[in-house]
Short mmCIF file of C-alpha atoms in Angstrom, two decimals:
data_model
loop_
_atom_site.label_atom_id
_atom_site.label_comp_id
_atom_site.label_asym_id
_atom_site.label_seq_id
_atom_site.Cartn_x
_atom_site.Cartn_y
_atom_site.Cartn_z
CA ASP L 1 0.00 0.00 0.00
CA GLN L 2 1.69 3.16 -1.21
CA LEU L 3 -0.43 5.67 0.72
CA ASP L 4 0.33 7.24 4.08
CA PRO L 5 -2.15 5.83 6.66
CA LYS L 6 -3.19 9.42 7.43
CA VAL L 7 -4.67 9.64 3.92
CA TYR L 8 -7.13 6.91 4.89
CA GLU L 9 -7.96 8.78 8.10
CA LEU L 10 -8.62 11.91 6.04
CA PHE L 11 -10.80 9.97 3.61
CA ASP L 12 -12.74 8.40 6.47
CA GLY L 13 -13.38 11.84 7.93
CA TYR L 14 -14.54 13.15 4.58
CA VAL L 15 -16.90 10.27 3.77
CA HIS L 16 -18.43 10.56 7.25
CA ASN L 17 -19.15 14.27 6.79
CA GLN L 18 -16.58 15.60 9.25
CA PHE L 19 -15.40 18.21 6.75
CA SER L 20 -16.16 19.49 3.25
CA ARG L 21 -14.77 18.27 -0.06
CA ARG L 22 -12.75 21.48 -0.39
CA GLU L 23 -11.17 20.98 3.03
CA PHE L 24 -10.50 17.33 2.18
CA MET L 25 -8.71 18.35 -1.03
CA ASP L 26 -6.69 21.01 0.81
CA ARG L 27 -5.56 18.52 3.44
CA LEU L 28 -4.88 15.88 0.81
CA SER L 29 -2.45 18.15 -1.04
CA VAL L 30 0.12 17.60 1.73
CA TYR L 31 0.43 13.97 0.59
CA ALA L 32 0.72 14.68 -3.14
CA VAL L 33 4.50 14.22 -3.22
CA GLY L 34 7.04 11.96 -4.92
CA GLY L 35 5.12 11.64 -8.17
CA LEU L 36 1.74 11.20 -6.46
CA THR L 37 -0.86 13.69 -7.66
CA ILE L 38 -4.18 14.54 -6.03
CA PRO L 39 -6.14 13.05 -8.99
CA ALA L 40 -4.09 9.85 -8.70
CA ILE L 41 -4.79 9.61 -4.95
CA LEU L 42 -8.50 10.22 -5.51
CA ASP L 43 -8.64 7.62 -8.28
CA TYR L 44 -7.08 5.11 -5.91
CA LEU L 45 -9.48 5.91 -3.05
CA LEU L 46 -12.76 6.08 -4.95
CA PRO L 47 -14.86 2.94 -5.51
CA LYS L 48 -14.42 0.72 -8.59
CA TYR L 49 -17.90 -0.74 -8.87
CA GLN L 50 -17.70 -2.55 -12.19
CA GLU L 51 -14.34 -4.17 -11.46
CA ALA L 52 -15.39 -5.57 -8.09
CA GLN L 53 -18.88 -6.82 -8.88
CA LYS L 54 -19.12 -10.44 -7.74
CA VAL L 55 -22.69 -11.23 -8.82
CA LYS L 56 -23.89 -9.53 -11.99
CA PRO L 57 -27.35 -7.92 -12.04
CA ASN L 58 -28.49 -10.43 -14.68
CA ASP L 59 -27.02 -13.52 -12.98
CA PRO L 60 -29.07 -16.46 -14.32
CA ARG L 61 -29.16 -18.12 -10.89
CA LEU L 62 -31.26 -15.31 -9.40
CA ASP L 63 -34.58 -13.56 -9.72
CA SER L 64 -33.50 -10.01 -8.90
CA ALA L 65 -35.64 -6.93 -9.53
CA TYR L 66 -36.53 -3.53 -8.12
CA ILE L 67 -39.73 -3.40 -6.13
CA TYR L 68 -41.57 -0.73 -4.14
CA TYR L 69 -42.93 -0.99 -0.62
CA GLU L 70 -44.64 1.38 1.79
CA SER L 71 -42.91 3.04 4.76
CA PRO L 72 -45.70 5.06 6.41
CA ASN L 73 -43.52 6.22 9.33
CA GLY L 74 -40.55 6.99 7.10
CA GLY L 75 -40.17 8.11 3.51
CA GLY L 76 -43.45 6.83 2.08
CA THR L 77 -43.12 4.69 -1.05
CA MET L 78 -39.61 3.18 -1.05
CA LYS L 79 -37.58 1.48 -3.77
CA ALA L 80 -35.55 -1.67 -3.04
CA LEU L 81 -33.76 -4.48 -4.82
CA LEU L 82 -35.40 -7.84 -4.07
CA SER L 83 -33.34 -10.95 -4.90
CA LYS L 84 -33.94 -14.67 -4.48
CA PRO L 85 -32.59 -17.92 -5.93
CA LYS L 86 -34.34 -18.80 -9.18
CA ASP L 87 -34.47 -22.52 -8.40
CA ALA L 88 -36.08 -22.17 -4.95
CA THR L 89 -38.92 -24.67 -4.54
CA GLU L 90 -39.98 -23.64 -1.04
CA LYS L 91 -40.09 -20.53 1.10
CA LEU L 92 -36.75 -19.13 2.27
CA PRO L 93 -35.60 -17.04 5.24
CA GLY L 94 -35.13 -13.34 4.57
CA VAL L 95 -32.33 -10.81 5.05
CA VAL L 96 -32.58 -7.01 4.97
CA VAL L 97 -29.35 -5.55 3.52
CA VAL L 98 -28.66 -1.98 4.67
CA HIS L 99 -26.40 0.38 2.75
CA GLU L 100 -23.76 2.80 3.99
CA ASN L 101 -24.22 6.57 4.26
CA ARG L 102 -24.59 7.13 0.51
CA GLY L 103 -27.69 5.27 -0.67
CA LEU L 104 -28.17 2.01 -2.52
CA ASN L 105 -25.04 2.00 -4.67
CA PRO L 106 -23.92 -0.86 -6.97
CA HIS L 107 -21.78 -2.42 -4.23
CA ILE L 108 -24.69 -2.89 -1.80
CA GLU L 109 -26.89 -4.18 -4.62
CA ASP L 110 -24.12 -6.72 -5.25
CA VAL L 111 -24.10 -7.68 -1.56
CA GLY L 112 -27.88 -8.20 -1.74
CA ARG L 113 -27.41 -10.59 -4.63
CA ARG L 114 -24.61 -12.42 -2.79
CA VAL L 115 -26.95 -12.97 0.16
CA ALA L 116 -29.61 -14.40 -2.16
CA LEU L 117 -27.14 -16.84 -3.72
CA GLU L 118 -26.56 -18.25 -0.23
CA GLY L 119 -30.21 -19.36 -0.07
CA PHE L 120 -32.11 -16.34 1.26
CA VAL L 121 -34.59 -13.79 -0.01
CA SER L 122 -32.85 -10.44 0.31
CA ILE L 123 -34.19 -6.91 0.21
CA ALA L 124 -31.82 -3.96 -0.20
CA PRO L 125 -33.74 -0.68 0.20
CA ASP L 126 -32.61 2.74 -1.00
CA ALA L 127 -33.08 5.33 1.74
CA LEU L 128 -32.59 8.04 -0.90
CA THR L 129 -35.86 7.12 -2.67
CA PRO L 130 -37.75 10.21 -1.38
CA LEU L 131 -34.97 12.39 -2.83
CA GLY L 132 -34.93 10.71 -6.23
CA GLY L 133 -32.85 7.66 -5.35
CA TYR L 134 -29.14 6.91 -5.48
CA PRO L 135 -27.79 9.60 -7.84
CA GLY L 136 -25.10 7.54 -9.56
CA ASN L 137 -22.07 8.50 -7.49
CA ASP L 138 -21.21 8.27 -3.82
CA ASP L 139 -20.29 11.92 -3.22
CA ALA L 140 -23.72 13.07 -4.37
CA GLY L 141 -25.28 10.16 -2.49
CA ARG L 142 -23.69 11.28 0.76
CA GLU L 143 -24.94 14.82 0.23
CA LEU L 144 -28.48 13.54 -0.30
CA GLN L 145 -28.44 11.16 2.66
CA ARG L 146 -27.40 14.02 4.95
CA GLN L 147 -30.71 15.68 4.06
CA ARG L 148 -32.81 12.83 5.43
CA ASP L 149 -33.78 12.35 9.06
CA LYS L 150 -31.89 9.42 10.59
CA GLY L 151 -34.90 8.20 12.57
CA GLU L 152 -37.13 8.24 9.48
CA MET L 153 -34.54 6.25 7.54
CA LEU L 154 -34.51 3.68 10.33
CA GLU L 155 -38.29 3.40 9.91
CA ASP L 156 -37.76 2.73 6.19
CA PHE L 157 -35.63 -0.32 6.96
CA ILE L 158 -38.06 -1.52 9.64
CA ALA L 159 -40.82 -1.28 7.02
CA ALA L 160 -38.62 -3.33 4.65
CA PHE L 161 -38.36 -5.99 7.37
CA GLN L 162 -42.15 -6.06 7.65
CA TYR L 163 -42.56 -6.25 3.87
CA LEU L 164 -40.09 -9.13 3.59
CA ALA L 165 -41.51 -11.06 6.56
CA GLN L 166 -44.90 -11.12 4.81
CA HIS L 167 -43.56 -11.80 1.30
CA PRO L 168 -44.89 -15.04 -0.25
CA ALA L 169 -41.33 -16.22 -1.00
CA CYS L 170 -40.22 -15.78 2.64
CA THR L 171 -40.73 -18.04 5.66
CA GLY L 172 -41.23 -14.97 7.86
CA SER L 173 -37.90 -15.51 9.63
CA VAL L 174 -35.87 -12.39 8.83
CA GLY L 175 -32.48 -11.00 9.84
CA VAL L 176 -30.52 -7.87 8.96
CA VAL L 177 -26.98 -7.09 7.86
CA GLY L 178 -25.67 -3.56 7.41
CA PHE L 179 -22.47 -1.65 6.84
CA CYS L 180 -21.32 1.63 8.41
CA PHE L 181 -24.61 3.62 8.64
CA GLY L 182 -26.23 0.27 7.92
CA GLY L 183 -24.39 -1.20 10.89
CA TRP L 184 -26.06 1.40 13.10
CA VAL L 185 -29.42 0.53 11.49
CA SER L 186 -28.79 -3.17 12.20
CA ASN L 187 -28.09 -2.43 15.86
CA MET L 188 -31.17 -0.22 16.10
CA MET L 189 -33.42 -2.74 14.37
CA ALA L 190 -32.37 -5.21 17.07
CA VAL L 191 -33.64 -2.63 19.57
CA LYS L 192 -36.84 -1.71 17.73
CA VAL L 193 -38.01 -4.95 16.05
CA ALA L 194 -39.08 -7.63 18.52
CA ASP L 195 -39.48 -10.27 15.78
CA LEU L 196 -36.03 -9.76 14.25
CA LYS L 197 -34.24 -13.13 14.31
CA ALA L 198 -30.60 -12.05 13.82
CA ALA L 199 -28.61 -8.84 13.39
CA VAL L 200 -25.14 -8.48 11.85
CA PRO L 201 -23.72 -4.96 12.09
CA PHE L 202 -20.45 -4.33 10.23
CA TYR L 203 -18.55 -1.46 11.90
CA GLY L 204 -21.76 0.23 12.98
CA GLY L 205 -22.63 2.83 15.57
CA GLN L 206 -24.14 1.59 18.79
CA PRO L 207 -27.45 2.15 20.60
CA SER L 208 -27.43 3.74 24.02
CA ALA L 209 -27.12 1.59 27.14
CA GLU L 210 -30.74 2.46 27.94
CA GLU L 211 -31.90 0.91 24.66
CA VAL L 212 -30.08 -2.41 25.07
CA PRO L 213 -32.71 -4.15 27.29
CA ALA L 214 -35.14 -4.13 24.33
CA ILE L 215 -32.81 -6.26 22.17
CA GLN L 216 -34.17 -9.75 21.50
CA ALA L 217 -32.20 -10.88 18.44
CA PRO L 218 -28.74 -12.47 18.70
CA LEU L 219 -25.99 -10.19 17.42
CA LEU L 220 -22.87 -10.86 15.37
CA LEU L 221 -20.76 -7.70 15.33
CA HIS L 222 -17.78 -7.11 13.01
CA PHE L 223 -15.14 -4.46 13.75
CA GLY L 224 -12.02 -3.30 11.92
CA GLY L 225 -9.09 -3.19 14.32
CA LEU L 226 -7.97 0.24 13.08
CA ASP L 227 -11.46 1.78 13.18
CA GLU L 228 -10.98 3.97 16.24
CA ARG L 229 -14.07 6.10 15.59
CA VAL L 230 -16.56 3.21 15.72
CA ASN L 231 -14.64 1.04 18.17
CA ALA L 232 -14.66 3.80 20.80
CA GLY L 233 -18.33 3.08 21.47
CA TRP L 234 -17.93 -0.68 21.84
CA PRO L 235 -16.88 -1.02 25.53
CA ALA L 236 -20.02 0.71 26.81
CA TYR L 237 -22.21 -1.27 24.39
CA GLU L 238 -20.63 -4.56 25.39
CA ALA L 239 -21.00 -3.75 29.08
CA ALA L 240 -24.74 -3.16 28.57
CA LEU L 241 -25.11 -6.36 26.51
CA MET L 242 -23.39 -8.34 29.26
CA GLU L 243 -25.37 -6.67 32.04
CA HIS L 244 -28.65 -7.60 30.36
CA GLN L 245 -27.44 -11.07 29.29
CA LYS L 246 -27.93 -10.53 25.58
CA ALA L 247 -26.64 -13.05 23.04
CA TYR L 248 -23.78 -11.54 21.06
CA THR L 249 -20.50 -12.40 19.36
CA ALA L 250 -18.00 -9.64 18.60
CA CYS L 251 -15.31 -10.22 15.98
CA PHE L 252 -12.33 -7.89 15.72
CA TYR L 253 -10.15 -8.07 12.61
CA PRO L 254 -6.65 -6.77 13.45
CA GLU L 255 -4.93 -4.19 11.29
CA VAL L 256 -7.90 -3.56 8.99
CA LYS L 257 -9.73 -0.31 8.40
CA HIS L 258 -13.33 0.85 8.63
CA GLY L 259 -15.07 -0.39 5.49
CA PHE L 260 -12.86 -3.46 5.16
CA HIS L 261 -15.69 -5.53 3.64
CA ASN L 262 -16.27 -3.14 0.72
CA ASP L 263 -14.30 -4.69 -2.13
CA THR L 264 -14.69 -1.64 -4.38
CA THR L 265 -12.26 0.52 -2.36
CA PRO L 266 -8.63 0.21 -1.19
CA ARG L 267 -9.79 -0.15 2.42
CA PHE L 268 -10.93 -3.66 1.43
CA ASP L 269 -9.12 -6.51 3.17
CA GLU L 270 -9.77 -9.78 1.37
CA GLU L 271 -8.87 -12.11 4.23
CA ALA L 272 -10.92 -10.26 6.86
CA ALA L 273 -13.85 -9.73 4.49
CA SER L 274 -13.96 -13.39 3.49
CA LEU L 275 -13.87 -14.56 7.11
CA ALA L 276 -16.52 -12.03 8.18
CA TRP L 277 -18.78 -13.05 5.29
CA THR L 278 -18.44 -16.76 6.08
CA ARG L 279 -19.28 -16.05 9.71
CA THR L 280 -22.25 -13.92 8.66
CA ILE L 281 -23.80 -16.57 6.42
CA GLU L 282 -23.23 -19.29 9.03
CA PHE L 283 -24.87 -17.05 11.65
CA PHE L 284 -27.91 -16.48 9.45
CA ARG L 285 -28.20 -20.20 8.72
CA ALA L 286 -28.07 -20.95 12.44
CA HIS L 287 -30.66 -18.34 13.48
CA LEU L 288 -33.00 -17.95 10.49
#
């Protein structure tokens, strides 16, 4: 890896809205030395969706299509990608797949299809639907998502859970997996949804200690060892989970960054992502 680790810290701050694009570019200029240019650094950092796609949108093994569902306490009529194995002969468990802080981009659609190939019905909603949907690039997606109320977006994913649980292709046993913002949603759905059967937050923000007693679903939590921002909230969360005797497994992956599962960016760590994914699918098979 040719980049100074502080470049990744800067990028993490930028993508989590800690400072503007102009300030990010100004700070980045310090590291444009030794033949490295700012455009080259940006090209390296930004996602490569087509190159990393594991399951194509037209994969013949899947029925995968956009659908609409109602979220009366959130954004109203919501768009989502619904995917299921084409050869399924009986009802399957369901998984809600929750995007990061930039809307339903091609990477999270790909993750939804990966889940379906493992023998589940997956639904991957787009929280940007009320604002016109994912705009085609992550920078614009982040700007749009900042305009939505966090609590209303949580309601959109809870409504997706309810839609999936009642879907004719689903057994009614439904879990959730989410990444970054979606990790926070996964934690909060465990708090808010009594019928949720399993929650898998990847590097997600935590509920308050006061909210933990409401959790019913078993948790599998994935953390990047270098993700100081998210990991800072874990000790208090774990203490509350232990105090209230909640079922949880926390997995820390040493020396990997926030976003390590996203294989479209250089923060991706193949070994950690593969292990976390295997654990996630096994967890869903055990609990759904």
